[in-house]
XYZ file of C-alpha atoms in Angstrom:
688
model
C 12.920 -194.551 112.064
C 14.396 -191.270 110.905
C 18.137 -191.369 111.256
C 20.612 -188.593 110.353
C 22.633 -189.145 107.225
C 26.395 -189.645 107.152
C 26.940 -186.052 106.023
C 25.515 -184.796 109.304
C 26.874 -187.524 111.540
C 27.779 -185.972 114.900
C 29.110 -189.062 116.562
C 26.375 -188.802 119.166
C 24.187 -191.451 117.570
C 25.391 -194.752 116.087
C 25.271 -194.918 112.312
C 22.717 -197.237 110.690
C 22.523 -198.914 107.339
C 19.546 -198.849 104.992
C 17.909 -201.671 106.931
C 18.105 -199.685 110.165
C 20.691 -202.044 111.657
C 23.303 -200.438 113.908
C 26.950 -201.294 113.756
C 26.657 -202.605 117.311
C 23.970 -205.030 116.100
C 26.528 -206.603 113.776
C 29.414 -206.863 116.222
C 27.848 -207.214 119.630
C 30.743 -208.980 121.296
C 33.362 -206.661 119.815
C 31.461 -203.587 120.995
C 31.113 -205.013 124.478
C 34.856 -205.532 124.689
C 35.886 -202.227 123.104
C 33.486 -199.939 124.926
C 34.174 -201.248 128.446
C 35.849 -198.489 130.418
C 36.603 -197.893 134.047
C 35.410 -194.587 135.478
C 37.874 -194.812 138.356
C 41.017 -195.085 136.259
C 39.917 -193.679 132.916
C 41.473 -196.715 131.215
C 40.195 -200.043 129.975
C 38.750 -202.674 132.268
C 41.298 -205.144 133.612
C 41.170 -208.617 132.199
C 38.964 -210.872 134.333
C 40.885 -213.123 136.654
C 40.576 -216.880 136.115
C 38.310 -218.844 138.387
C 39.712 -221.068 141.090
C 39.486 -224.083 138.796
C 41.302 -222.277 135.993
C 38.250 -221.601 133.818
C 37.222 -218.157 132.669
C 33.928 -217.991 130.839
C 31.553 -215.134 130.112
C 27.836 -215.093 130.626
C 27.246 -216.211 127.068
C 28.871 -219.578 127.690
C 30.843 -221.090 124.835
C 31.340 -217.919 122.849
C 27.672 -217.200 122.157
C 25.628 -214.127 123.060
C 26.887 -210.863 124.498
C 29.684 -211.049 127.026
C 29.354 -209.409 130.412
C 32.944 -208.860 131.447
C 32.246 -205.121 131.655
C 29.565 -205.938 134.203
C 32.117 -207.692 136.451
C 30.169 -210.944 136.179
C 31.707 -214.375 135.532
C 29.907 -217.717 135.366
C 31.519 -221.123 135.077
C 30.617 -222.993 131.898
C 29.117 -225.862 133.896
C 27.142 -223.591 136.234
C 23.340 -224.005 136.208
C 23.187 -220.231 135.762
C 25.109 -220.284 132.457
C 22.111 -221.304 130.344
C 19.797 -219.037 132.333
C 22.109 -216.088 131.682
C 21.812 -216.667 127.935
C 18.023 -216.633 128.205
C 18.082 -213.455 130.284
C 20.422 -211.787 127.783
C 18.135 -212.769 124.900
C 15.163 -211.348 126.802
C 17.030 -208.075 127.303
C 17.795 -207.877 123.585
C 14.150 -208.514 122.716
C 13.004 -205.714 125.014
C 15.617 -203.351 123.577
C 14.339 -204.175 120.098
C 10.806 -203.402 121.282
C 11.973 -199.992 122.495
C 13.714 -199.344 119.175
C 10.563 -200.234 117.229
C 8.379 -198.137 119.543
C 10.574 -195.087 118.991
C 10.493 -195.619 115.216
C 6.711 -195.974 115.071
C 5.973 -192.956 117.244
C 8.574 -190.734 115.559
C 7.256 -191.539 112.077
C 3.691 -190.835 113.189
C 4.812 -187.532 114.687
C 6.594 -186.487 111.482
C 3.443 -187.280 109.515
C 1.159 -185.437 111.941
C 3.410 -182.360 111.861
C 3.458 -182.473 108.033
C 7.210 -181.983 107.974
C 8.722 -181.630 104.515
C 10.735 -184.679 103.466
C 13.017 -183.945 100.466
C 13.405 -187.688 99.882
C 9.938 -189.254 99.692
C 9.918 -192.939 100.412
C 12.916 -192.655 102.721
C 12.940 -191.960 106.451
C 12.798 -188.309 107.404
C 16.383 -187.067 107.877
C 17.111 -184.832 110.856
C 19.958 -183.781 113.131
C 20.451 -185.565 116.412
C 19.603 -183.994 119.754
C 23.312 -183.442 120.465
C 23.934 -181.784 117.111
C 20.829 -179.620 117.448
C 22.017 -178.412 120.858
C 25.469 -177.595 119.459
C 23.942 -175.720 116.531
C 21.742 -173.676 118.820
C 24.703 -172.493 120.892
C 26.847 -171.863 117.787
C 24.177 -169.946 115.890
C 23.349 -167.835 118.893
C 26.839 -166.373 118.520
C 26.851 -166.204 114.703
C 25.701 -163.445 112.359
C 22.416 -163.709 110.474
C 24.212 -164.207 107.123
C 26.345 -166.995 108.538
C 23.224 -168.655 109.950
C 21.525 -168.681 106.529
C 24.638 -170.060 104.848
C 25.048 -172.869 107.376
C 21.369 -173.741 107.321
C 21.456 -174.594 103.610
C 23.976 -177.389 104.057
C 22.565 -178.867 107.249
C 19.829 -181.314 108.037
C 16.791 -179.849 109.774
C 16.941 -179.830 113.581
C 15.250 -182.410 115.750
C 11.495 -181.805 115.337
C 9.901 -179.319 117.735
C 13.197 -178.827 119.549
C 13.480 -176.520 122.551
C 16.375 -176.398 124.967
C 14.039 -176.650 127.954
C 11.844 -179.372 126.415
C 11.833 -182.874 127.906
C 10.861 -186.133 126.263
C 8.029 -186.535 128.768
C 6.632 -183.203 127.597
C 7.532 -183.830 123.940
C 5.659 -187.134 123.776
C 2.563 -185.867 125.586
C 2.505 -182.681 123.514
C 2.780 -184.356 120.110
C 0.858 -187.585 120.683
C -2.512 -188.201 119.079
C -5.251 -190.070 120.898
C -5.769 -192.506 118.038
C -2.046 -193.308 117.855
C -1.865 -194.037 121.583
C -4.952 -196.237 121.251
C -3.153 -198.295 118.623
C -0.147 -198.694 120.938
C -2.326 -199.822 123.831
C -4.080 -202.315 121.563
C -0.847 -203.910 120.397
C 0.817 -203.807 123.823
C -2.298 -205.003 125.609
C -1.582 -202.324 128.207
C -3.176 -199.239 129.690
C -2.834 -195.777 128.202
C -0.462 -194.781 131.014
C 1.739 -197.817 130.309
C 1.786 -196.974 126.591
C 3.010 -193.471 127.378
C 5.764 -194.933 129.570
C 6.845 -197.251 126.744
C 6.941 -194.453 124.164
C 8.641 -191.911 126.438
C 11.296 -194.450 127.441
C 11.898 -195.436 123.827
C 12.291 -191.844 122.599
C 14.535 -190.917 125.536
C 16.879 -193.852 124.950
C 16.993 -193.994 121.160
C 17.103 -190.249 120.436
C 18.219 -188.696 123.703
C 20.860 -191.212 124.845
C 22.073 -192.999 121.693
C 25.577 -193.803 122.988
C 24.215 -195.404 126.134
C 21.605 -197.273 124.082
C 24.399 -198.677 121.899
C 26.176 -199.995 125.008
C 22.927 -201.609 126.118
C 22.546 -203.340 122.748
C 26.146 -204.510 123.136
C 25.121 -206.295 126.331
C 27.015 -204.141 128.828
C 23.916 -203.196 130.818
C 20.822 -205.145 131.777
C 17.259 -204.139 131.004
C 16.982 -202.987 134.630
C 19.663 -200.372 133.942
C 17.744 -199.361 130.823
C 14.463 -198.861 132.685
C 16.177 -196.971 135.514
C 17.875 -194.632 133.038
C 14.707 -193.996 131.035
C 12.767 -193.156 134.177
C 15.474 -190.861 135.560
C 15.931 -188.975 132.263
C 12.333 -188.547 131.154
C 12.219 -185.052 132.728
C 15.765 -184.031 131.762
C 15.920 -181.056 129.413
C 17.064 -181.630 125.831
C 19.997 -179.279 126.498
C 21.451 -181.644 129.112
C 20.749 -185.017 127.497
C 24.009 -185.034 125.452
C 26.018 -184.427 128.648
C 24.305 -187.338 130.398
C 24.835 -189.500 127.327
C 28.570 -188.753 127.442
C 28.638 -189.637 131.148
C 26.837 -192.941 130.566
C 29.039 -193.717 127.584
C 32.078 -193.756 129.874
C 30.555 -195.003 133.116
C 31.623 -198.334 134.561
C 28.941 -200.954 133.889
C 28.260 -201.966 137.481
C 26.117 -205.007 138.070
C 24.584 -203.314 141.131
C 21.525 -201.456 139.880
C 21.190 -199.326 143.035
C 24.739 -197.997 142.639
C 24.010 -197.121 139.028
C 20.678 -195.465 139.817
C 22.065 -193.298 142.609
C 25.093 -192.109 140.629
C 22.896 -191.194 137.670
C 20.564 -189.263 139.965
C 23.508 -187.285 141.322
C 24.751 -186.501 137.813
C 21.337 -185.156 136.835
C 21.212 -183.097 140.037
C 24.538 -181.476 139.100
C 23.329 -180.538 135.611
C 19.831 -179.321 136.419
C 18.659 -177.012 139.235
C 17.391 -179.400 141.867
C 15.143 -176.723 143.338
C 13.073 -176.735 140.139
C 12.792 -180.520 140.152
C 11.755 -180.576 143.824
C 9.203 -177.847 143.156
C 7.822 -179.899 140.282
C 7.761 -182.983 142.508
C 5.830 -180.987 145.100
C 3.235 -180.039 142.492
C 2.865 -183.719 141.561
C 2.644 -184.963 145.157
C -0.018 -187.595 145.526
C -1.015 -190.834 147.198
C -1.885 -193.820 145.003
C -3.162 -197.264 145.863
C -2.973 -200.420 143.768
C -4.898 -203.522 144.802
C -3.824 -206.939 143.574
C -5.923 -210.115 143.132
C -4.203 -211.834 146.063
C -5.710 -209.387 148.545
C -2.661 -207.181 149.095
C -2.383 -203.548 148.130
C 0.408 -201.041 147.525
C 0.160 -197.518 148.917
C 2.459 -195.126 147.067
C 3.369 -191.646 148.250
C 5.008 -189.455 145.609
C 6.410 -186.049 146.445
C 9.537 -184.105 147.464
C 12.269 -186.383 148.809
C 13.169 -184.372 151.964
C 9.650 -184.600 153.388
C 9.277 -188.288 152.586
C 12.745 -189.108 153.933
C 11.854 -187.424 157.233
C 8.474 -189.185 157.327
C 10.098 -192.579 156.775
C 12.712 -192.007 159.482
C 10.078 -190.877 162.003
C 7.968 -193.989 161.438
C 11.069 -196.173 161.691
C 11.984 -194.404 164.949
C 8.574 -195.148 166.463
C 8.873 -198.786 165.415
C 12.333 -199.170 166.942
C 11.113 -197.530 170.156
C 8.266 -200.017 170.524
C 10.537 -202.922 169.562
C 13.061 -202.004 172.257
C 10.463 -201.050 174.886
C 11.512 -197.388 174.935
C 8.051 -195.974 175.622
C 8.825 -192.858 177.658
C 7.303 -190.608 175.019
C 4.035 -192.578 175.164
C 3.631 -192.530 178.967
C 0.880 -189.937 178.916
C -1.146 -192.186 176.610
C -0.793 -195.439 178.592
C -2.360 -196.763 181.759
C -0.106 -196.657 184.861
C 2.199 -199.650 184.952
C 1.517 -200.593 181.328
C 4.353 -202.218 179.375
C 4.862 -203.006 175.711
C 5.795 -206.577 174.872
C 5.757 -206.805 171.097
C 7.295 -209.527 168.957
C 6.508 -207.929 165.611
C 9.378 -207.099 163.303
C 10.361 -203.527 162.459
C 8.692 -203.652 159.028
C 5.424 -204.964 160.455
C 5.488 -202.349 163.210
C 6.050 -199.556 160.693
C 3.035 -200.749 158.715
C 0.838 -200.891 161.814
C 1.966 -197.469 163.026
C 1.183 -195.924 159.662
C -2.222 -197.558 159.238
C -3.606 -198.271 162.709
C -2.353 -195.571 165.042
C -5.215 -193.678 166.713
C -3.981 -190.094 166.648
C -4.488 -187.475 169.337
C -6.528 -184.758 167.689
C -7.258 -181.202 168.724
C -8.520 -178.006 167.116
C -5.900 -175.286 166.883
C -7.391 -171.793 166.674
C -5.181 -168.892 165.627
C -6.300 -165.368 166.541
C -4.873 -162.078 165.296
C -5.589 -158.809 167.074
C -6.241 -156.255 164.327
C -5.221 -153.424 166.669
C -1.884 -154.687 167.971
C -1.116 -157.234 165.264
C -0.318 -159.861 167.907
C -1.080 -163.484 167.057
C -1.994 -166.152 169.590
C -3.031 -169.776 169.349
C -4.897 -172.171 171.580
C -5.819 -175.838 171.343
C -9.347 -177.132 171.846
C -9.417 -180.878 172.554
C -11.823 -182.968 170.522
C -14.464 -184.711 172.568
C -14.670 -188.113 170.865
C -16.105 -190.867 173.085
C -13.641 -193.704 173.651
C -16.167 -196.283 172.459
C -16.770 -194.417 169.192
C -14.764 -195.461 166.144
C -12.459 -192.734 164.845
C -14.097 -192.485 161.437
C -13.812 -189.441 159.157
C -17.412 -188.533 160.016
C -16.655 -188.715 163.747
C -13.682 -186.395 163.304
C -15.770 -183.889 161.314
C -18.536 -183.917 163.909
C -16.054 -183.483 166.749
C -14.419 -180.541 164.956
C -17.803 -178.874 164.431
C -18.743 -179.333 168.082
C -15.399 -177.893 169.161
C -15.842 -174.837 166.937
C -19.391 -174.292 168.221
C -18.126 -174.599 171.785
C -15.473 -171.966 171.127
C -18.081 -169.610 169.679
C -20.201 -170.028 172.768
C -17.266 -169.183 175.040
C -17.105 -166.269 177.420
C -17.059 -162.761 175.927
C -13.632 -161.265 175.454
C -11.760 -164.526 175.736
C -8.613 -164.732 173.681
C -9.180 -166.588 170.450
C -12.981 -166.616 170.825
C -14.745 -167.174 167.524
C -17.424 -164.713 166.439
C -16.927 -162.184 169.306
C -17.381 -158.456 168.982
C -13.742 -157.706 169.802
C -11.128 -156.436 167.374
C -9.767 -159.922 166.905
C -9.711 -161.543 163.490
C -9.716 -165.312 164.010
C -8.495 -167.624 161.272
C -10.239 -170.866 160.429
C -9.637 -173.792 162.781
C -7.174 -176.544 161.884
C -7.247 -180.142 163.033
C -3.848 -180.934 164.578
C -2.337 -184.408 164.865
C -0.171 -184.844 167.947
C 2.462 -187.577 168.059
C 5.518 -188.051 170.311
C 8.104 -185.486 169.226
C 10.254 -185.131 172.358
C 13.607 -184.095 170.908
C 15.863 -186.205 173.102
C 13.685 -189.294 172.659
C 13.479 -188.867 168.887
C 17.227 -188.264 168.587
C 17.895 -191.584 170.291
C 15.675 -193.419 167.797
C 16.347 -191.805 164.411
C 19.287 -190.237 162.639
C 19.243 -188.463 159.292
C 22.691 -188.492 157.700
C 23.181 -185.789 155.093
C 26.339 -185.158 153.067
C 26.910 -181.534 152.038
C 29.756 -180.299 149.791
C 32.003 -177.894 151.697
C 31.559 -175.032 149.215
C 27.774 -175.452 149.355
C 27.915 -175.325 153.141
C 30.014 -172.142 152.942
C 27.595 -170.554 150.460
C 30.199 -170.436 147.672
C 28.430 -173.011 145.464
C 24.925 -174.339 144.860
C 25.791 -178.007 144.414
C 23.165 -180.291 145.947
C 23.697 -182.387 149.048
C 22.738 -186.035 149.400
C 20.937 -188.234 151.877
C 22.659 -191.374 153.085
C 20.949 -193.408 150.352
C 22.368 -191.158 147.614
C 19.192 -189.153 146.963
C 20.130 -185.551 146.083
C 18.575 -182.612 147.931
C 18.660 -178.897 147.015
C 21.577 -176.836 148.275
C 19.406 -174.589 150.444
C 17.727 -177.584 152.067
C 21.113 -179.205 152.686
C 22.390 -176.042 154.383
C 19.257 -175.885 156.535
C 19.677 -179.506 157.626
C 23.388 -179.003 158.367
C 22.594 -175.918 160.416
C 20.656 -178.028 162.922
C 23.040 -181.018 162.902
C 24.388 -182.175 166.266
C 27.719 -183.334 164.825
C 29.724 -182.994 161.618
C 32.194 -185.454 160.121
C 34.749 -184.411 157.503
C 34.958 -186.836 154.569
C 37.761 -186.654 152.000
C 36.914 -187.762 148.452
C 38.689 -188.723 145.264
C 38.583 -185.590 143.055
C 38.119 -187.673 139.885
C 35.236 -189.925 140.933
C 33.981 -188.263 144.114
C 34.186 -191.563 146.019
C 35.181 -191.172 149.700
C 38.768 -192.201 150.379
C 40.532 -193.983 153.227
C 39.733 -193.720 156.924
C 41.154 -196.157 159.465
C 41.416 -197.117 163.126
C 43.543 -199.452 165.223
C 40.657 -200.910 167.225
C 38.004 -203.490 166.474
C 35.227 -201.040 167.247
C 34.422 -198.811 164.287
C 34.992 -195.134 165.196
C 32.207 -192.758 164.189
C 34.305 -190.961 161.579
C 35.195 -194.262 159.886
C 31.580 -195.468 160.019
C 30.244 -192.233 158.522
C 32.805 -192.355 155.707
C 31.890 -195.976 154.921
C 28.201 -195.051 154.844
C 28.916 -192.199 152.446
C 31.011 -194.470 150.238
C 28.796 -197.568 149.945
C 25.362 -196.144 150.858
C 23.824 -199.640 151.136
C 24.585 -203.279 151.950
C 27.201 -204.347 149.398
C 25.721 -207.693 148.354
C 24.124 -207.371 144.876
C 20.430 -206.549 145.039
C 20.172 -205.591 148.709
C 18.817 -202.075 149.299
C 19.224 -201.939 153.075
C 20.624 -198.507 153.981
C 24.234 -198.531 155.103
C 23.503 -196.695 158.359
C 21.252 -199.567 159.487
C 23.741 -202.308 158.531
C 26.634 -203.939 160.358
C 30.250 -203.259 159.390
C 32.022 -206.424 158.252
C 35.763 -207.043 158.458
C 36.567 -208.938 155.249
C 39.653 -210.403 156.936
C 38.624 -211.091 160.563
C 40.093 -208.778 163.153
C 42.923 -210.382 165.154
C 41.946 -209.514 168.720
C 45.163 -210.905 170.216
C 47.529 -209.282 167.721
C 45.679 -206.387 165.991
C 48.714 -205.445 163.905
C 48.856 -208.908 162.301
C 45.714 -208.620 160.199
C 42.053 -207.734 159.906
C 42.664 -204.035 160.497
C 39.818 -201.578 160.798
C 40.499 -199.669 157.591
C 38.799 -199.026 154.260
C 40.622 -201.835 152.508
C 39.061 -204.337 154.895
C 35.620 -202.905 155.734
C 32.252 -202.806 154.038
C 28.609 -202.669 155.201
C 26.482 -205.826 155.316
C 22.942 -206.013 156.633
C 22.389 -208.393 159.543
C 20.957 -211.191 157.391
C 23.736 -211.133 154.777
C 26.416 -210.653 157.441
C 25.199 -213.805 159.188
C 25.170 -215.693 155.878
C 28.789 -214.695 155.293
C 29.675 -215.821 158.826
C 27.959 -219.154 158.097
C 30.156 -219.474 154.963
C 27.221 -219.464 152.537
C 29.468 -217.432 150.228
C 32.893 -215.869 150.437
C 33.838 -212.213 150.341
C 37.170 -210.832 149.174
C 38.640 -207.390 148.675
C 41.487 -207.996 146.237
C 41.793 -204.344 145.277
C 40.758 -201.118 146.949
C 37.156 -200.116 146.423
C 35.995 -203.476 145.031
C 34.259 -206.272 146.943
C 34.245 -209.673 145.243
C 31.493 -212.177 146.038
C 32.018 -215.852 145.174
C 28.842 -217.946 145.301
C 28.516 -221.717 145.423
C 27.041 -222.255 141.937
C 30.120 -221.171 140.011
C 29.082 -217.521 139.885
C 31.230 -214.643 141.061
C 30.896 -210.903 140.764
C 32.760 -207.796 141.772
C 30.856 -204.932 143.358
C 32.330 -201.441 143.284
C 31.439 -198.377 145.294
C 29.560 -195.979 143.077
C 31.069 -192.823 141.742
C 29.718 -189.570 143.176
C 29.210 -186.955 140.441
C 28.270 -184.263 142.964
C 31.585 -184.642 144.805
C 33.461 -184.783 141.492
C 31.778 -181.535 140.401
C 32.631 -180.046 143.795
C 36.324 -180.830 143.234
C 36.191 -179.011 139.876
C 34.511 -175.951 141.415
C 37.078 -175.959 144.232
C 39.933 -176.129 141.707
C 38.433 -173.264 139.701
C 38.085 -171.091 142.810
C 41.699 -171.838 143.737
C 42.812 -170.881 140.243
C 40.922 -167.598 140.407
C 42.303 -166.824 143.863
C 45.905 -167.760 142.991
C 48.244 -164.770 143.379
C 49.572 -163.366 140.155
C 53.291 -163.047 139.587
C 54.923 -160.210 141.468
C 54.915 -156.970 139.466
C 58.321 -155.752 138.318
C 60.062 -153.585 140.841
C 60.334 -149.904 140.097
C 63.662 -148.856 138.627
C 63.882 -145.968 141.050
C 63.621 -145.906 144.830
C 64.741 -143.574 147.577
C 68.420 -143.813 148.440
C 69.153 -146.221 151.287
C 65.653 -147.829 151.274
C 65.653 -151.601 151.615
C 63.231 -153.882 149.772
C 62.145 -157.286 150.913
C 64.556 -159.894 149.504
C 67.587 -157.665 149.160
C 70.800 -159.556 149.934
C 74.187 -158.516 151.325
C 77.468 -160.356 152.003
C 78.825 -159.799 155.494
C 80.610 -161.862 158.132
C 78.290 -160.431 160.792
C 74.780 -159.021 160.716
C 75.026 -155.897 158.516
C 72.371 -154.014 160.466
C 69.356 -154.462 162.705
C 68.245 -158.079 163.072
C 64.733 -159.004 162.038
C 62.233 -159.607 164.849
C 58.574 -160.621 164.967
C 56.758 -158.093 162.821
C 59.817 -155.830 162.526
C 62.033 -155.352 159.500
C 65.662 -156.438 159.665
C 68.396 -158.793 158.412
C 68.245 -162.591 158.687
C 70.898 -165.173 157.807
C 70.078 -166.599 154.381
C 69.513 -170.347 154.010
C 68.561 -172.636 151.110
C 65.025 -172.678 152.547
C 64.696 -168.910 152.152
C 66.442 -168.483 148.825
C 65.285 -171.662 147.080
C 68.863 -172.370 145.985
C 70.630 -175.599 146.842
C 73.745 -173.737 148.078
C 74.017 -170.353 149.764
C 77.048 -168.272 150.731
C 77.484 -168.711 154.465
C 77.999 -164.934 154.850
C 74.900 -163.940 152.861
C 72.144 -162.012 154.618
C 68.636 -161.261 153.367
C 66.390 -158.305 154.211
C 63.018 -159.180 155.779
C 60.461 -156.370 155.552
C 58.565 -157.731 158.554
C 55.273 -158.177 156.689
C 53.035 -161.263 156.821
C 54.025 -164.302 154.719
C 52.445 -164.516 151.232
C 50.241 -167.533 152.061
């Protein structure tokens, strides 16, 4: 693989020796220990606490393999998971090596296909890193032409085919050759699409995110973190990759993949206009199906997140309504006296609603009067016999019959098709009608959206987030907030963006505390569970003392976290223990000698919001008072003038009126004040 030489080392990519081996390859354990940082404190990770039996062993067992202390994971030496962890770590290293080799092969083929000049034949093509190329671009844009030529002579060539707005997804697809991809698919034994994924991921990690890739080689992150990062960054512009690499180089190595994935998504949303990414997602919207040999299939909808979030919540609302027997919105579709007695689970109901619901269909005809410009609509019901199966052909035939019936309607009727009036009728649309009664739907579904205050006020364009951490464009967030029934203020840590304390003195969780917990944790806290926090139960780590609430188990952040019903019951049944030894961290201790600490994710959008807020405050801060003029009319008083007098030397100050007030340390800022000193108040508004 082509690696920059030492003379052009930017510090953005780990140095390699002649054999292509990185320094982190040689000292894996040292790198894991040295690079572990804590995003919350900015300092090194605390030393892991000893286990209950006094032992303290890493995942690698007796000093072999990469340690995982940075991942907040500890395994007893005699645990059955100790040996398995070594195998998993070795598997991760093998897959990382495969990515490294894939990047090397594809890059070398690209250099050869582009016929790039190599001043050192027989050696890898030397080039500047992505980070250095970005820095050069911004520097040279401000430099003179002569300075550019002088600098160019002593520098390595830029990253091949570099553009600030290029992405590795586009770079790979643009520069790949069909025969090269065929070779990859042959060796991998995969499809062409899978080969492109492998190559794009490899190039993104090795060349776009070298610091993060070094941490992965050092064993701080699992292969799941690697895949999640590669997927999230494949469409990130070259200009922003160094910034994301710096963020990942310092980020806490959480074991919880969902926390990591959501925080990274927020960071990308801060750096790149989310509107453009949503627009691109809308262009790529599609429905895919994958059938497996066991008879199951996977239906995948890909498109803009806001629409799919709303779709998911609507289907879940219908399922919960049926599950609880709340069928008021369906009364017009049921026989009198009918009742719903359904023992299916929510997930099964959602599947059946999506795949088996017989929709109510009608033809909606829109008519525009070319004289007045007025537009009107009317619905024509479809006449589909009850015994006829609702097939696509039946729907098409019913639509055609409805259109023909409209054309044969009475002359002059509003919305008539093909009449001799001045009406211009648009084409008919088939309309799907489902229960949308506002009050009924509100009682079944809730969409929680977090919006930065400055975005809400129109002073910033930072994205908002759904309750699961998915970012949404600023304009969409404002539109959602505009129609919200209630707002909850959430205070956040300016450094990490994580919501801070909220508390109550009762066992019941107040709405403001619940909403803050949802925003902080976003999901069930047990590792691996993706259940949304708003559909979970709130667990008191230390049980609430109902008889003496002040004695323990208080309803406050340091004692609360979300657990889904299943995992909450398992905790109640003592299948594992849960502790909260320090704020913001939940420790799980399992029965096979394995324990882990789960932290609430950082929130880059909120952290960026704090920086914008600080900058606006700095810009709005009043400048120092200008020096007073050396001349003023005789006898005129200025605000702040002082005078020594046993009594009030003149008119006393009143609300909004100038006058004398007795000076105090609070007014003067001095620790001691002459008891006979008076100060002139001009009567104007206070300077704050």
